[in-house]
Amino acid sequence: MSGASTPNTEADIPEFKQIMGHPAPLWMLFMTEFWERFAFYGIRWALVLYVVAQFHNGDASGEKPANLIYGSYLALVYASALFGGYVADRILGYQRSILLGAAFMAAGLFAISIPVESIFNLGLATIIVGNGMFKPNISTMVGKLYKLADTRRDSGFTIFYMGINMGAFLAPILTQQLAQKVFGTDAMPAYKIVFIAAGIGMLISLVWFGIGRRALQGIGAPPPEQKSALRMLYVAAGSLCLIPVTNFLLAAGAEKLQYILSVLFIGLSIMLMIEGIKNGKVARDKVIAMLLIFVFNILFWMFFEQAGSSFTFLADKIVNRNLGGLIFPTAWFQSVNSIAIIGLAPLVAYIWVLLGRRGANPSLPRKFGLGLLGNAAAFGLLIYSLSHLVGADNKIPFWTLFVVYMLQSIGELCLSPIGLSMVTKLAPTRLVGLGMGGWFLSIGIGDNLSGIFASFVSGEHGLSVQSALSGYTFGFWSLLGVGVILFLIAPLINKLMHGVE
């Protein structure tokens, strides 16, 4: 995009060719995100199982540290978006941040395929640093394709979200087949093939965006003062220096990391508030509303992200996966969420439209509240199944965990796609990338708490029916309580949003 300047105002947004009613570059971003999510979810099912098998000799006592490292990894993946958003806003521009982030992520994915714990941890740290430059900025790019008043904006984010979930659906199925049928067995999965396949997916994402970004016509390209190639080199060098720092944070433990993430969140909130105050009362109120939503978002993801930790051990040990002689692979449960999102997203979107025509469309805060209550319903089903449906084999029926994932997915549809769009509407114009980083930081804090919670569920000796029942009961009442609170304070948050929907 040499010679192109970055559009900074709505008047600067180009007249894009339209495909299926949306700007053509949306579909390029859709496929870029598809392959990135393929890489991310391709390893999701395998990480905790691999840590236990490779570094704890398959002993159930390894579940607790595996849950903690998984939660910390996810937390730093999302928290690093704070760094990536700042780099894109102030130093490098969005396009070059995405390219650099994709390169680092691919390198990290290949590194974790090496069965040495120190290299594995450095690989995770490299993925984290790369994801920080990739994830928040590609989401921000979607928002930059539309004017704020464009009624297609939310549906554009929903389409983009479908790309996320198509990649997430295919990845566990393909990587499980490669690991357990092609290059390994059910008893001895070839986990390194999972990580290599994910690395290849990330390289495809990198090449796809590198070629397709011409269609953006300057959207996300650096302004003239940021075009120096030296800036790219400086950021790459700085990112390399961040890898050992990130590795140190992974090794510090989830509890210490929680303090660090909390300080980051407070610092980010102060920066956004200062910018909001500078821009007047309305901008200030919008920032306050956004930060309140962030807090509830933390609590949602704390319990939702059991999918890659305690739910994986639940599926592996306590769920009866024998379907008439066919053993349903543990990995495939990771695809249920995506199936639900792909299948139910149009229905949920239609329900919002139908309610809107009748003047009964829930406000944004109440949609978030519905998300929390949907998550609570999933844990309520787990309580029932672990209390009343445990068979003689000490296992619960297959359908219960399947439905749990479906209920969580309905909750996710009520808040996650809307959340991405919300940030682009409520964040101060000059710090939209930082605001998106804050959104992902809130997810990261929730994910770190999810690892701590999952370690409590597994206990010192591995997951059992009783430990799962105790932990998931706590999850149910926590989600139910915060969901009700959000419903009650929704009018206050709506007032602070000043008409943003």
Short mmCIF file of N, CA, C and O in Angstrom, two decimals, residues 306-408:
data_model
loop_
_atom_site.label_atom_id
_atom_site.label_comp_id
_atom_site.label_asym_id
_atom_site.label_seq_id
_atom_site.Cartn_x
_atom_site.Cartn_y
_atom_site.Cartn_z
N GLN A 306 -13.80 -22.92 30.70
CA GLN A 306 -13.55 -24.27 31.19
C GLN A 306 -13.46 -25.25 30.02
O GLN A 306 -12.96 -26.37 30.16
N ALA A 307 -13.91 -24.81 28.85
CA ALA A 307 -13.95 -25.68 27.68
C ALA A 307 -12.59 -26.29 27.35
O ALA A 307 -12.51 -27.45 26.95
N GLY A 308 -11.53 -25.51 27.50
CA GLY A 308 -10.21 -26.02 27.16
C GLY A 308 -9.46 -26.60 28.34
O GLY A 308 -8.35 -27.10 28.17
N SER A 309 -10.05 -26.55 29.53
CA SER A 309 -9.35 -27.04 30.72
C SER A 309 -10.19 -28.11 31.43
O SER A 309 -10.15 -29.28 31.05
N SER A 310 -10.98 -27.72 32.43
CA SER A 310 -11.67 -28.75 33.23
C SER A 310 -12.69 -29.53 32.40
O SER A 310 -12.90 -30.72 32.63
N PHE A 311 -13.34 -28.89 31.42
CA PHE A 311 -14.29 -29.63 30.58
C PHE A 311 -13.57 -30.68 29.72
O PHE A 311 -14.15 -31.71 29.38
N THR A 312 -12.32 -30.40 29.35
CA THR A 312 -11.56 -31.39 28.58
C THR A 312 -11.30 -32.62 29.43
O THR A 312 -11.46 -33.76 28.96
N PHE A 313 -10.90 -32.43 30.68
CA PHE A 313 -10.70 -33.58 31.58
C PHE A 313 -12.04 -34.25 31.91
O PHE A 313 -12.10 -35.47 32.06
N LEU A 314 -13.10 -33.45 32.01
CA LEU A 314 -14.43 -34.01 32.25
C LEU A 314 -14.82 -34.94 31.09
O LEU A 314 -15.28 -36.07 31.31
N ALA A 315 -14.63 -34.46 29.86
CA ALA A 315 -14.96 -35.26 28.68
C ALA A 315 -14.11 -36.52 28.62
O ALA A 315 -14.59 -37.60 28.25
N ASP A 316 -12.84 -36.40 28.99
CA ASP A 316 -11.90 -37.51 28.87
C ASP A 316 -12.14 -38.59 29.94
O ASP A 316 -11.97 -39.78 29.67
N LYS A 317 -12.62 -38.18 31.13
CA LYS A 317 -12.67 -39.11 32.26
C LYS A 317 -14.07 -39.44 32.76
O LYS A 317 -14.31 -40.54 33.26
N ILE A 318 -15.01 -38.49 32.66
CA ILE A 318 -16.29 -38.65 33.36
C ILE A 318 -17.49 -38.70 32.41
O ILE A 318 -18.59 -39.06 32.81
N VAL A 319 -17.32 -38.35 31.15
CA VAL A 319 -18.42 -38.40 30.18
C VAL A 319 -18.36 -39.73 29.43
O VAL A 319 -17.30 -40.16 28.96
N ASN A 320 -19.51 -40.38 29.32
CA ASN A 320 -19.60 -41.63 28.55
C ASN A 320 -19.64 -41.28 27.06
O ASN A 320 -20.66 -40.85 26.54
N ARG A 321 -18.51 -41.48 26.39
CA ARG A 321 -18.39 -41.09 24.99
C ARG A 321 -18.64 -42.25 24.02
O ARG A 321 -18.42 -42.12 22.83
N ASN A 322 -19.13 -43.36 24.56
CA ASN A 322 -19.43 -44.52 23.72
C ASN A 322 -20.83 -44.37 23.11
O ASN A 322 -21.84 -44.50 23.81
N LEU A 323 -20.87 -44.10 21.82
CA LEU A 323 -22.14 -43.91 21.13
C LEU A 323 -22.43 -45.14 20.28
O LEU A 323 -22.21 -45.16 19.07
N GLY A 324 -22.90 -46.19 20.93
CA GLY A 324 -23.22 -47.42 20.22
C GLY A 324 -22.02 -48.06 19.55
O GLY A 324 -22.13 -48.57 18.42
N GLY A 325 -20.90 -48.05 20.22
CA GLY A 325 -19.69 -48.65 19.66
C GLY A 325 -18.73 -47.64 19.06
O GLY A 325 -17.54 -47.92 18.89
N LEU A 326 -19.21 -46.45 18.74
CA LEU A 326 -18.36 -45.38 18.24
C LEU A 326 -17.94 -44.50 19.42
O LEU A 326 -18.78 -43.98 20.14
N ILE A 327 -16.64 -44.37 19.61
CA ILE A 327 -16.13 -43.54 20.70
C ILE A 327 -15.97 -42.12 20.18
O ILE A 327 -15.16 -41.86 19.28
N PHE A 328 -16.75 -41.20 20.73
CA PHE A 328 -16.69 -39.79 20.31
C PHE A 328 -15.39 -39.19 20.85
O PHE A 328 -15.16 -39.17 22.06
N PRO A 329 -14.51 -38.69 19.98
CA PRO A 329 -13.22 -38.16 20.45
C PRO A 329 -13.39 -36.96 21.38
O PRO A 329 -14.25 -36.10 21.16
N THR A 330 -12.56 -36.90 22.40
CA THR A 330 -12.57 -35.76 23.32
C THR A 330 -12.39 -34.45 22.56
O THR A 330 -13.04 -33.44 22.87
N ALA A 331 -11.52 -34.45 21.57
CA ALA A 331 -11.21 -33.23 20.82
C ALA A 331 -12.44 -32.65 20.15
O ALA A 331 -12.57 -31.42 20.01
N TRP A 332 -13.36 -33.51 19.72
CA TRP A 332 -14.50 -33.03 18.93
C TRP A 332 -15.48 -32.20 19.75
O TRP A 332 -16.28 -31.45 19.18
N PHE A 333 -15.43 -32.32 21.07
CA PHE A 333 -16.28 -31.44 21.88
C PHE A 333 -15.93 -29.97 21.65
O PHE A 333 -16.78 -29.10 21.81
N GLN A 334 -14.67 -29.70 21.27
CA GLN A 334 -14.27 -28.32 21.01
C GLN A 334 -14.98 -27.73 19.79
O GLN A 334 -15.03 -26.51 19.63
N SER A 335 -15.51 -28.60 18.93
CA SER A 335 -16.22 -28.13 17.74
C SER A 335 -17.69 -27.86 17.99
O SER A 335 -18.35 -27.22 17.17
N VAL A 336 -18.21 -28.36 19.13
CA VAL A 336 -19.64 -28.18 19.40
C VAL A 336 -20.00 -26.70 19.52
O VAL A 336 -21.02 -26.24 19.00
N ASN A 337 -19.15 -25.95 20.21
CA ASN A 337 -19.39 -24.51 20.35
C ASN A 337 -19.51 -23.84 18.99
O ASN A 337 -20.41 -23.03 18.75
N SER A 338 -18.63 -24.21 18.07
CA SER A 338 -18.64 -23.58 16.75
C SER A 338 -19.85 -23.99 15.93
O SER A 338 -20.44 -23.18 15.21
N ILE A 339 -20.25 -25.27 16.04
CA ILE A 339 -21.47 -25.73 15.36
C ILE A 339 -22.66 -24.91 15.84
O ILE A 339 -23.49 -24.45 15.05
N ALA A 340 -22.72 -24.72 17.15
CA ALA A 340 -23.83 -23.96 17.73
C ALA A 340 -23.81 -22.51 17.25
O ALA A 340 -24.86 -21.94 16.92
N ILE A 341 -22.63 -21.90 17.23
CA ILE A 341 -22.52 -20.50 16.80
C ILE A 341 -22.96 -20.36 15.35
O ILE A 341 -23.75 -19.48 14.99
N ILE A 342 -22.42 -21.24 14.49
CA ILE A 342 -22.75 -21.17 13.06
C ILE A 342 -24.24 -21.41 12.84
O ILE A 342 -24.89 -20.73 12.05
N GLY A 343 -24.80 -22.40 13.56
CA GLY A 343 -26.21 -22.74 13.36
C GLY A 343 -27.17 -21.76 14.00
O GLY A 343 -28.24 -21.47 13.44
N LEU A 344 -26.79 -21.22 15.17
CA LEU A 344 -27.72 -20.39 15.93
C LEU A 344 -27.54 -18.89 15.71
O LEU A 344 -28.44 -18.11 16.03
N ALA A 345 -26.38 -18.47 15.19
CA ALA A 345 -26.15 -17.03 15.00
C ALA A 345 -27.23 -16.36 14.15
O ALA A 345 -27.75 -15.30 14.52
N PRO A 346 -27.61 -16.96 12.99
CA PRO A 346 -28.68 -16.33 12.21
C PRO A 346 -30.00 -16.25 12.97
O PRO A 346 -30.74 -15.26 12.86
N LEU A 347 -30.28 -17.31 13.77
CA LEU A 347 -31.53 -17.32 14.54
C LEU A 347 -31.52 -16.24 15.61
O LEU A 347 -32.51 -15.51 15.78
N VAL A 348 -30.41 -16.13 16.34
CA VAL A 348 -30.31 -15.10 17.38
C VAL A 348 -30.40 -13.71 16.76
O VAL A 348 -31.10 -12.82 17.28
N ALA A 349 -29.72 -13.50 15.62
CA ALA A 349 -29.78 -12.20 14.94
C ALA A 349 -31.21 -11.88 14.51
O ALA A 349 -31.67 -10.74 14.63
N TYR A 350 -31.92 -12.91 14.02
CA TYR A 350 -33.32 -12.70 13.60
C TYR A 350 -34.20 -12.36 14.79
O TYR A 350 -35.09 -11.50 14.69
N ILE A 351 -33.95 -13.02 15.93
CA ILE A 351 -34.74 -12.73 17.14
C ILE A 351 -34.55 -11.27 17.56
O ILE A 351 -35.51 -10.58 17.90
N TRP A 352 -33.27 -10.77 17.49
CA TRP A 352 -33.03 -9.37 17.85
C TRP A 352 -33.80 -8.44 16.90
O TRP A 352 -34.39 -7.45 17.33
N VAL A 353 -33.80 -8.77 15.59
CA VAL A 353 -34.51 -7.94 14.61
C VAL A 353 -36.01 -7.97 14.88
O VAL A 353 -36.70 -6.94 14.86
N LEU A 354 -36.53 -9.18 15.14
CA LEU A 354 -37.97 -9.34 15.41
C LEU A 354 -38.38 -8.57 16.65
O LEU A 354 -39.41 -7.86 16.65
N LEU A 355 -37.58 -8.65 17.71
CA LEU A 355 -37.88 -7.91 18.93
C LEU A 355 -37.77 -6.40 18.70
O LEU A 355 -38.54 -5.62 19.25
N GLY A 356 -36.81 -6.02 17.84
CA GLY A 356 -36.65 -4.61 17.54
C GLY A 356 -37.87 -4.03 16.85
O GLY A 356 -38.27 -2.89 17.12
N ARG A 357 -38.47 -4.80 15.96
CA ARG A 357 -39.67 -4.33 15.25
C ARG A 357 -40.83 -4.12 16.22
O ARG A 357 -41.72 -3.31 15.97
N ARG A 358 -40.81 -4.84 17.31
CA ARG A 358 -41.88 -4.73 18.30
C ARG A 358 -41.51 -3.80 19.46
O ARG A 358 -42.24 -3.71 20.45
N GLY A 359 -40.34 -3.18 19.32
CA GLY A 359 -39.89 -2.26 20.37
C GLY A 359 -39.47 -2.95 21.64
O GLY A 359 -39.46 -2.35 22.72
N ALA A 360 -39.11 -4.24 21.53
CA ALA A 360 -38.76 -5.01 22.73
C ALA A 360 -37.35 -5.57 22.68
O ALA A 360 -37.01 -6.48 23.45
N ASN A 361 -36.52 -5.05 21.77
CA ASN A 361 -35.15 -5.54 21.66
C ASN A 361 -34.38 -5.21 22.94
O ASN A 361 -34.32 -4.05 23.35
N PRO A 362 -33.78 -6.21 23.61
CA PRO A 362 -33.06 -5.92 24.85
C PRO A 362 -31.91 -4.95 24.60
O PRO A 362 -31.27 -4.96 23.54
N SER A 363 -31.64 -4.11 25.58
CA SER A 363 -30.51 -3.20 25.47
C SER A 363 -29.21 -4.00 25.50
O SER A 363 -29.18 -5.17 25.87
N LEU A 364 -28.12 -3.35 25.11
CA LEU A 364 -26.82 -4.03 25.08
C LEU A 364 -26.46 -4.63 26.45
O LEU A 364 -26.06 -5.80 26.53
N PRO A 365 -26.61 -3.87 27.56
CA PRO A 365 -26.29 -4.48 28.86
C PRO A 365 -27.16 -5.69 29.18
O PRO A 365 -26.67 -6.66 29.79
N ARG A 366 -28.42 -5.66 28.78
CA ARG A 366 -29.29 -6.80 29.09
C ARG A 366 -28.97 -8.00 28.20
O ARG A 366 -29.15 -9.15 28.61
N LYS A 367 -28.49 -7.74 27.00
CA LYS A 367 -28.01 -8.86 26.18
C LYS A 367 -26.79 -9.52 26.86
O LYS A 367 -26.67 -10.74 26.86
N PHE A 368 -25.92 -8.70 27.43
CA PHE A 368 -24.81 -9.25 28.19
C PHE A 368 -25.33 -10.05 29.38
O PHE A 368 -24.79 -11.11 29.72
N GLY A 369 -26.36 -9.54 30.04
CA GLY A 369 -26.95 -10.27 31.16
C GLY A 369 -27.51 -11.61 30.73
O GLY A 369 -27.35 -12.61 31.44
N LEU A 370 -28.15 -11.65 29.57
CA LEU A 370 -28.65 -12.92 29.04
C LEU A 370 -27.50 -13.89 28.77
O LEU A 370 -27.63 -15.10 28.97
N GLY A 371 -26.36 -13.35 28.32
CA GLY A 371 -25.19 -14.19 28.11
C GLY A 371 -24.73 -14.85 29.40
O GLY A 371 -24.42 -16.06 29.43
N LEU A 372 -24.69 -14.08 30.47
CA LEU A 372 -24.30 -14.63 31.77
C LEU A 372 -25.30 -15.68 32.25
O LEU A 372 -24.90 -16.72 32.79
N LEU A 373 -26.57 -15.44 32.03
CA LEU A 373 -27.59 -16.40 32.47
C LEU A 373 -27.55 -17.67 31.63
O LEU A 373 -27.81 -18.77 32.14
N GLY A 374 -27.24 -17.54 30.33
CA GLY A 374 -27.08 -18.73 29.50
C GLY A 374 -25.93 -19.60 29.98
O GLY A 374 -26.03 -20.83 30.02
N ASN A 375 -24.83 -18.95 30.37
CA ASN A 375 -23.69 -19.66 30.93
C ASN A 375 -24.07 -20.33 32.25
O ASN A 375 -23.68 -21.47 32.53
N ALA A 376 -24.87 -19.63 33.06
CA ALA A 376 -25.34 -20.20 34.33
C ALA A 376 -26.18 -21.45 34.08
O ALA A 376 -26.06 -22.45 34.82
N ALA A 377 -27.03 -21.41 33.06
CA ALA A 377 -27.87 -22.57 32.75
C ALA A 377 -27.01 -23.80 32.42
O ALA A 377 -27.35 -24.93 32.79
N ALA A 378 -25.86 -23.58 31.73
CA ALA A 378 -24.97 -24.68 31.41
C ALA A 378 -24.43 -25.34 32.68
O ALA A 378 -24.40 -26.57 32.80
N PHE A 379 -24.04 -24.52 33.64
CA PHE A 379 -23.52 -25.06 34.89
C PHE A 379 -24.64 -25.70 35.71
O PHE A 379 -24.41 -26.66 36.46
N GLY A 380 -25.85 -25.17 35.58
CA GLY A 380 -26.99 -25.80 36.26
C GLY A 380 -27.22 -27.22 35.75
O GLY A 380 -27.50 -28.14 36.53
N LEU A 381 -27.08 -27.41 34.43
CA LEU A 381 -27.22 -28.76 33.87
C LEU A 381 -26.12 -29.69 34.37
O LEU A 381 -26.36 -30.87 34.65
N LEU A 382 -24.91 -29.16 34.50
CA LEU A 382 -23.81 -29.98 35.03
C LEU A 382 -24.09 -30.41 36.46
O LEU A 382 -23.81 -31.56 36.85
N ILE A 383 -24.64 -29.50 37.26
CA ILE A 383 -24.98 -29.85 38.65
C ILE A 383 -25.98 -31.01 38.66
O ILE A 383 -25.82 -31.99 39.40
N TYR A 384 -26.99 -30.89 37.80
CA TYR A 384 -28.03 -31.94 37.76
C TYR A 384 -27.43 -33.27 37.31
O TYR A 384 -27.70 -34.32 37.91
N SER A 385 -26.63 -33.24 36.25
CA SER A 385 -26.09 -34.50 35.71
C SER A 385 -25.12 -35.16 36.69
O SER A 385 -25.13 -36.39 36.84
N LEU A 386 -24.30 -34.37 37.38
CA LEU A 386 -23.34 -34.93 38.33
C LEU A 386 -24.01 -35.38 39.62
O LEU A 386 -23.43 -36.17 40.38
N SER A 387 -25.23 -34.88 39.87
CA SER A 387 -25.97 -35.27 41.08
C SER A 387 -26.90 -36.45 40.85
O SER A 387 -27.11 -37.27 41.75
N HIS A 388 -27.48 -36.54 39.62
CA HIS A 388 -28.55 -37.51 39.39
C HIS A 388 -28.34 -38.47 38.23
O HIS A 388 -29.09 -39.44 38.09
N LEU A 389 -27.35 -38.20 37.36
CA LEU A 389 -27.24 -39.01 36.14
C LEU A 389 -25.95 -39.81 36.06
O LEU A 389 -25.64 -40.37 35.01
N VAL A 390 -25.20 -39.89 37.16
CA VAL A 390 -23.95 -40.67 37.15
C VAL A 390 -24.29 -42.15 37.12
O VAL A 390 -25.02 -42.65 37.98
N GLY A 391 -23.76 -42.86 36.11
CA GLY A 391 -24.06 -44.28 35.96
C GLY A 391 -23.17 -45.17 36.80
O GLY A 391 -22.30 -44.71 37.56
N ALA A 392 -23.37 -46.48 36.61
CA ALA A 392 -22.58 -47.46 37.36
C ALA A 392 -21.10 -47.38 36.98
O ALA A 392 -20.23 -47.78 37.76
N ASP A 393 -20.82 -46.88 35.78
CA ASP A 393 -19.44 -46.72 35.33
C ASP A 393 -18.81 -45.42 35.82
O ASP A 393 -17.71 -45.05 35.39
N ASN A 394 -19.55 -44.71 36.70
CA ASN A 394 -19.08 -43.43 37.26
C ASN A 394 -18.94 -42.35 36.18
O ASN A 394 -18.11 -41.45 36.29
N LYS A 395 -19.81 -42.44 35.17
CA LYS A 395 -19.78 -41.47 34.08
C LYS A 395 -21.17 -40.87 33.88
O LYS A 395 -22.19 -41.48 34.23
N ILE A 396 -21.20 -39.66 33.31
CA ILE A 396 -22.47 -39.00 32.99
C ILE A 396 -22.75 -39.18 31.49
O ILE A 396 -21.82 -39.40 30.71
N PRO A 397 -24.03 -39.09 31.09
CA PRO A 397 -24.36 -39.31 29.68
C PRO A 397 -23.69 -38.29 28.74
O PRO A 397 -23.47 -37.13 29.12
N PHE A 398 -23.42 -38.76 27.54
CA PHE A 398 -22.78 -37.93 26.51
C PHE A 398 -23.56 -36.65 26.25
O PHE A 398 -22.98 -35.56 26.13
N TRP A 399 -24.89 -36.75 26.17
CA TRP A 399 -25.70 -35.62 25.75
C TRP A 399 -25.58 -34.43 26.70
O TRP A 399 -25.75 -33.29 26.28
N THR A 400 -25.27 -34.70 27.98
CA THR A 400 -25.25 -33.60 28.95
C THR A 400 -24.14 -32.60 28.63
O THR A 400 -24.38 -31.39 28.60
N LEU A 401 -22.91 -33.07 28.36
CA LEU A 401 -21.83 -32.14 28.04
C LEU A 401 -22.07 -31.47 26.69
O LEU A 401 -21.75 -30.30 26.51
N PHE A 402 -22.67 -32.22 25.76
CA PHE A 402 -23.00 -31.64 24.45
C PHE A 402 -23.94 -30.45 24.63
O PHE A 402 -23.73 -29.38 24.07
N VAL A 403 -24.98 -30.63 25.44
CA VAL A 403 -25.95 -29.55 25.68
C VAL A 403 -25.32 -28.41 26.47
O VAL A 403 -25.64 -27.23 26.25
N VAL A 404 -24.41 -28.73 27.38
CA VAL A 404 -23.69 -27.69 28.12
C VAL A 404 -22.98 -26.75 27.15
O VAL A 404 -23.06 -25.52 27.28
N TYR A 405 -22.27 -27.31 26.19
CA TYR A 405 -21.60 -26.48 25.18
C TYR A 405 -22.59 -25.65 24.38
O TYR A 405 -22.32 -24.49 24.03
N MET A 406 -23.75 -26.22 24.08
CA MET A 406 -24.77 -25.48 23.32
C MET A 406 -25.30 -24.30 24.13
O MET A 406 -25.44 -23.19 23.60
N LEU A 407 -25.57 -24.53 25.41
CA LEU A 407 -26.08 -23.44 26.26
C LEU A 407 -25.05 -22.33 26.41
O LEU A 407 -25.38 -21.14 26.36
N GLN A 408 -23.79 -22.71 26.59
CA GLN A 408 -22.75 -21.70 26.67
C GLN A 408 -22.65 -20.91 25.38
O GLN A 408 -22.39 -19.70 25.40
#
